[in-house]
Tab-separated table of C-alpha atoms in Angstrom:
chain	number	residue	atom	x	y	z
A	294	UNK	CA	151.132	137.462	95.025
A	295	UNK	CA	148.417	139.941	95.976
A	296	UNK	CA	147.656	140.586	99.634
A	297	UNK	CA	144.495	139.011	101.046
A	298	UNK	CA	142.063	141.960	101.056
A	299	UNK	CA	139.261	140.799	103.373
A	300	UNK	CA	138.546	140.850	107.113
A	301	UNK	CA	135.641	139.660	109.234
A	302	UNK	CA	134.201	143.176	108.753
A	303	UNK	CA	134.065	142.758	104.954
A	304	UNK	CA	130.589	142.449	103.475
A	305	UNK	CA	129.682	139.026	102.125
A	306	UNK	CA	128.686	140.482	98.739
A	307	UNK	CA	132.078	142.237	98.443
A	308	UNK	CA	133.933	139.016	99.222
A	309	UNK	CA	132.062	137.181	96.442
A	310	UNK	CA	132.682	140.055	94.023
A	311	UNK	CA	136.395	140.008	94.759
A	312	UNK	CA	136.749	136.228	95.139
A	313	UNK	CA	134.030	134.499	93.088
A	314	UNK	CA	135.071	131.015	94.242
A	315	UNK	CA	133.954	132.007	97.757
A	316	UNK	CA	130.380	131.501	96.557
A	317	UNK	CA	130.918	127.727	96.807
A	318	UNK	CA	132.028	128.049	100.426
A	319	UNK	CA	129.120	130.328	101.320
A	320	UNK	CA	126.671	127.990	99.604
A	321	UNK	CA	128.009	125.062	101.631
A	322	UNK	CA	127.701	127.071	104.858
A	323	UNK	CA	124.198	128.270	103.861
A	324	UNK	CA	125.257	131.909	103.896
A	325	UNK	CA	123.059	133.904	101.517
A	326	UNK	CA	125.575	135.807	99.376
A	327	UNK	CA	123.037	136.874	96.766
A	328	UNK	CA	119.996	138.534	98.311
A	329	UNK	CA	121.383	138.661	101.844
A	330	UNK	CA	124.961	139.630	101.101
A	331	UNK	CA	124.773	143.171	102.441
A	332	UNK	CA	126.080	142.171	105.867
A	333	UNK	CA	129.542	141.627	107.319
A	334	UNK	CA	131.188	138.236	107.439
A	335	UNK	CA	131.030	138.439	111.243
A	336	UNK	CA	127.257	138.943	111.181
A	337	UNK	CA	126.753	136.208	108.600
A	338	UNK	CA	128.822	133.818	110.718
A	339	UNK	CA	126.854	134.755	113.845
A	340	UNK	CA	123.561	133.976	112.083
A	341	UNK	CA	124.671	130.429	111.298
A	342	UNK	CA	126.502	129.852	114.572
A	343	UNK	CA	129.984	129.695	113.045
A	344	UNK	CA	133.303	131.248	114.026
A	345	UNK	CA	134.021	134.107	111.572
A	346	UNK	CA	137.784	133.647	111.965
A	347	UNK	CA	137.494	130.019	110.861
A	348	UNK	CA	135.542	131.076	107.770
A	349	UNK	CA	138.140	133.766	107.087
A	350	UNK	CA	140.891	131.127	107.145
A	351	UNK	CA	138.999	129.094	104.536
A	352	UNK	CA	138.642	132.217	102.433
A	353	UNK	CA	142.381	132.859	102.689
A	354	UNK	CA	143.077	129.346	101.414
A	355	UNK	CA	140.751	129.942	98.448
A	356	UNK	CA	142.426	133.274	97.760
A	357	UNK	CA	145.902	131.785	97.772
A	358	UNK	CA	144.787	128.970	95.464
A	359	UNK	CA	143.196	131.420	93.035
A	360	UNK	CA	146.344	133.540	92.951
A	361	UNK	CA	148.671	130.731	91.879
A	362	UNK	CA	149.715	132.120	88.499
A	363	UNK	CA	152.624	131.507	86.216
A	364	UNK	CA	153.761	135.114	86.207
A	365	UNK	CA	157.336	134.055	85.498
A	366	UNK	CA	157.018	131.914	82.397
A	367	UNK	CA	160.769	131.658	82.018
A	368	UNK	CA	160.826	129.035	84.764
A	369	UNK	CA	158.668	126.789	82.554
A	370	UNK	CA	160.718	127.491	79.443
A	371	UNK	CA	163.713	126.085	81.328
A	372	UNK	CA	161.866	123.143	82.912
A	373	UNK	CA	161.859	119.609	81.566
A	374	UNK	CA	158.666	118.330	79.950
A	375	UNK	CA	157.723	116.009	82.804
A	376	UNK	CA	157.815	118.922	85.252
A	377	UNK	CA	155.603	121.022	82.980
A	378	UNK	CA	153.162	118.153	82.486
A	379	UNK	CA	152.888	117.527	86.233
A	380	UNK	CA	152.319	121.246	86.785
A	381	UNK	CA	149.617	121.449	84.102
A	382	UNK	CA	147.779	118.472	85.582
A	383	UNK	CA	147.935	119.646	89.197
A	384	UNK	CA	147.302	123.361	88.609
A	385	UNK	CA	145.097	123.446	85.511
A	386	UNK	CA	143.430	120.101	84.873
A	387	UNK	CA	142.142	119.625	88.410
A	388	UNK	CA	141.092	123.278	88.727
A	389	UNK	CA	139.315	123.162	85.347
A	390	UNK	CA	137.394	120.003	86.258
A	391	UNK	CA	136.380	121.479	89.601
A	392	UNK	CA	135.233	124.753	88.069
A	393	UNK	CA	133.130	123.125	85.365
A	394	UNK	CA	131.417	120.919	87.941
A	395	UNK	CA	130.749	123.663	90.492
A	396	UNK	CA	129.831	126.433	88.030
A	397	UNK	CA	127.454	124.276	85.964
A	398	UNK	CA	124.478	124.464	88.388
A	399	UNK	CA	124.769	128.272	88.539
A	400	UNK	CA	124.759	128.524	84.726
A	401	UNK	CA	121.674	126.294	84.580
A	402	UNK	CA	119.864	128.256	87.292
A	403	UNK	CA	120.512	131.642	85.706
A	404	UNK	CA	119.425	130.487	82.251
A	405	UNK	CA	116.172	129.046	83.648
A	406	UNK	CA	115.322	132.045	85.812
A	407	UNK	CA	116.386	134.867	83.490
A	408	UNK	CA	116.453	133.271	80.031
A	409	UNK	CA	113.027	134.629	79.015
A	410	UNK	CA	114.145	138.235	79.439
A	411	UNK	CA	117.787	137.659	78.520
A	412	UNK	CA	117.786	135.058	75.716
A	413	UNK	CA	121.562	135.255	75.416
A	414	UNK	CA	121.647	133.224	78.640
A	415	UNK	CA	120.153	130.253	76.795
A	416	UNK	CA	123.104	130.431	74.409
A	417	UNK	CA	125.517	130.843	77.338
A	418	UNK	CA	124.084	127.630	78.806
A	419	UNK	CA	124.485	125.808	75.488
A	420	UNK	CA	128.051	126.986	74.953
A	421	UNK	CA	129.121	126.347	78.534
A	422	UNK	CA	128.019	122.715	78.501
A	423	UNK	CA	129.474	122.167	75.025
A	424	UNK	CA	132.775	123.552	76.309
A	425	UNK	CA	132.542	121.440	79.459
A	426	UNK	CA	132.126	118.212	77.488
A	427	UNK	CA	134.931	119.080	75.072
A	428	UNK	CA	137.370	120.161	77.752
A	429	UNK	CA	136.775	117.234	80.107
A	430	UNK	CA	137.247	114.800	77.208
A	431	UNK	CA	140.341	116.772	76.192
A	432	UNK	CA	141.875	116.611	79.680
A	433	UNK	CA	141.333	112.857	79.810
A	434	UNK	CA	142.964	112.461	76.396
A	435	UNK	CA	145.969	114.490	77.508
A	436	UNK	CA	146.490	112.585	80.745
A	437	UNK	CA	145.786	109.057	79.531
A	438	UNK	CA	147.233	109.162	76.014
A	439	UNK	CA	149.257	112.169	74.910
A	440	UNK	CA	151.200	113.156	78.017
A	441	UNK	CA	152.662	109.641	78.449
A	442	UNK	CA	153.684	109.782	74.769
A	443	UNK	CA	155.343	113.174	75.252
A	444	UNK	CA	157.334	111.723	78.147
A	445	UNK	CA	158.526	108.980	75.797
A	446	UNK	CA	159.463	111.634	73.230
A	447	UNK	CA	161.499	113.358	75.909
A	448	UNK	CA	163.430	110.292	77.006
A	449	UNK	CA	163.851	108.939	73.477
A	450	UNK	CA	161.836	105.753	73.934
A	451	UNK	CA	159.062	106.602	71.452
A	452	UNK	CA	158.497	104.019	68.712
A	453	UNK	CA	156.411	106.045	66.244
A	454	UNK	CA	157.422	109.692	66.342
A	455	UNK	CA	155.141	110.715	63.461
A	456	UNK	CA	152.076	109.308	65.215
A	457	UNK	CA	153.047	111.165	68.390
A	458	UNK	CA	153.340	114.484	66.523
A	459	UNK	CA	149.935	113.877	64.935
A	460	UNK	CA	148.392	113.423	68.377
A	461	UNK	CA	149.972	116.682	69.562
A	462	UNK	CA	148.539	118.430	66.505
A	463	UNK	CA	145.108	117.056	67.411
A	464	UNK	CA	145.398	118.596	70.862
A	465	UNK	CA	146.258	121.965	69.340
A	466	UNK	CA	143.166	121.768	67.103
A	467	UNK	CA	141.065	120.998	70.174
A	468	UNK	CA	142.608	124.014	71.905
A	469	UNK	CA	141.606	126.158	68.925
A	470	UNK	CA	138.024	124.913	69.080
A	471	UNK	CA	137.775	125.562	72.819
A	472	UNK	CA	139.168	129.042	72.180
A	473	UNK	CA	136.470	129.639	69.566
A	474	UNK	CA	133.751	128.716	72.075
A	475	UNK	CA	135.276	131.029	74.686
A	476	UNK	CA	135.427	133.819	72.109
A	477	UNK	CA	131.734	133.347	71.332
A	478	UNK	CA	130.926	133.344	75.062
A	479	UNK	CA	132.788	136.625	75.456
A	480	UNK	CA	130.962	138.154	72.490
A	481	UNK	CA	127.423	137.223	73.515
A	482	UNK	CA	128.022	138.316	77.124
A	483	UNK	CA	129.412	141.706	76.038
A	484	UNK	CA	132.852	140.873	77.467
A	485	UNK	CA	131.259	139.175	80.474
A	486	UNK	CA	129.461	142.394	81.428
A	487	UNK	CA	126.132	141.658	83.154
A	488	UNK	CA	123.134	143.903	82.438
A	489	UNK	CA	122.085	146.522	84.963
A	490	UNK	CA	119.192	144.377	86.230
A	491	UNK	CA	121.358	141.282	86.823
A	492	UNK	CA	121.039	139.597	90.210
A	493	UNK	CA	124.018	138.477	92.260
A	494	UNK	CA	124.073	134.951	90.858
A	495	UNK	CA	123.854	136.300	87.298
A	496	UNK	CA	126.885	138.535	87.960
A	497	UNK	CA	128.702	135.675	89.643
A	498	UNK	CA	128.274	133.442	86.583
A	499	UNK	CA	129.752	136.068	84.270
A	500	UNK	CA	132.701	136.711	86.552
A	501	UNK	CA	133.497	133.020	86.910
A	502	UNK	CA	133.144	132.447	83.174
A	503	UNK	CA	135.782	135.105	82.654
A	504	UNK	CA	138.042	133.441	85.213
A	505	UNK	CA	137.491	130.088	83.480
A	506	UNK	CA	138.594	131.736	80.247
A	507	UNK	CA	141.801	132.908	81.928
A	508	UNK	CA	142.451	129.466	83.407
A	509	UNK	CA	142.010	127.861	79.994
A	510	UNK	CA	144.213	130.400	78.236
A	511	UNK	CA	147.098	129.807	80.653
A	512	UNK	CA	146.766	126.026	80.330
A	513	UNK	CA	146.819	126.298	76.535
A	514	UNK	CA	149.724	128.738	76.577
A	515	UNK	CA	151.953	126.384	78.552
A	516	UNK	CA	151.229	123.568	76.125
A	517	UNK	CA	151.040	125.312	72.723
A	518	UNK	CA	153.868	127.786	73.274
A	519	UNK	CA	156.281	126.001	75.613
A	520	UNK	CA	155.714	122.229	75.730
A	521	UNK	CA	154.542	121.130	72.286
A	522	UNK	CA	157.029	123.093	70.100
A	523	UNK	CA	159.886	121.065	71.593
A	524	UNK	CA	158.839	118.106	69.457
A	525	UNK	CA	158.024	119.607	66.063
């Protein structure tokens, strides 16, 4: 795991650049990370009457959460299906739901404010909310229908194996469609590269979209390449 890189002397804007999820914390604390981010965390905390060390501890917790990655995939290859399923739900489903819900208002704001001069943002808004609907429905389908069936496949209590395999195939098709939307998002944003005149929120949206892509890819990898092939 990477070492936490920030101190109370770090500038607010640099913290958001390095840890995009910190924008949610700063928004809650009413710390201006966009136009007023060119000050240290200590100064920002002083302005709102907060203890900078307490804020730093919250940032450390966010950093540790964001750095939970499956760098050693072999451990999942050797894990039973129930363990993988529980891991996917706790580490990917909940994080995906949270990110869609917290990032959505930023995507809407940027498209409204900058869409006239950057029409690609209107398309970003459209694709993001299409992806949100598809993925949230997909996560529900996995948890309520398909994952319980996979657990029955694992313990040999499944009644209709062919139907179960068909449901798994449906999930893979949904993964493919989500991947196609993410690919289009990457293309129209020039690999999530904001233009030179982009404001802080604009840049934040692109960075978090790229992180959402990575979160989705890892979720899909664990299912398509490790979990699902066990039952073909």
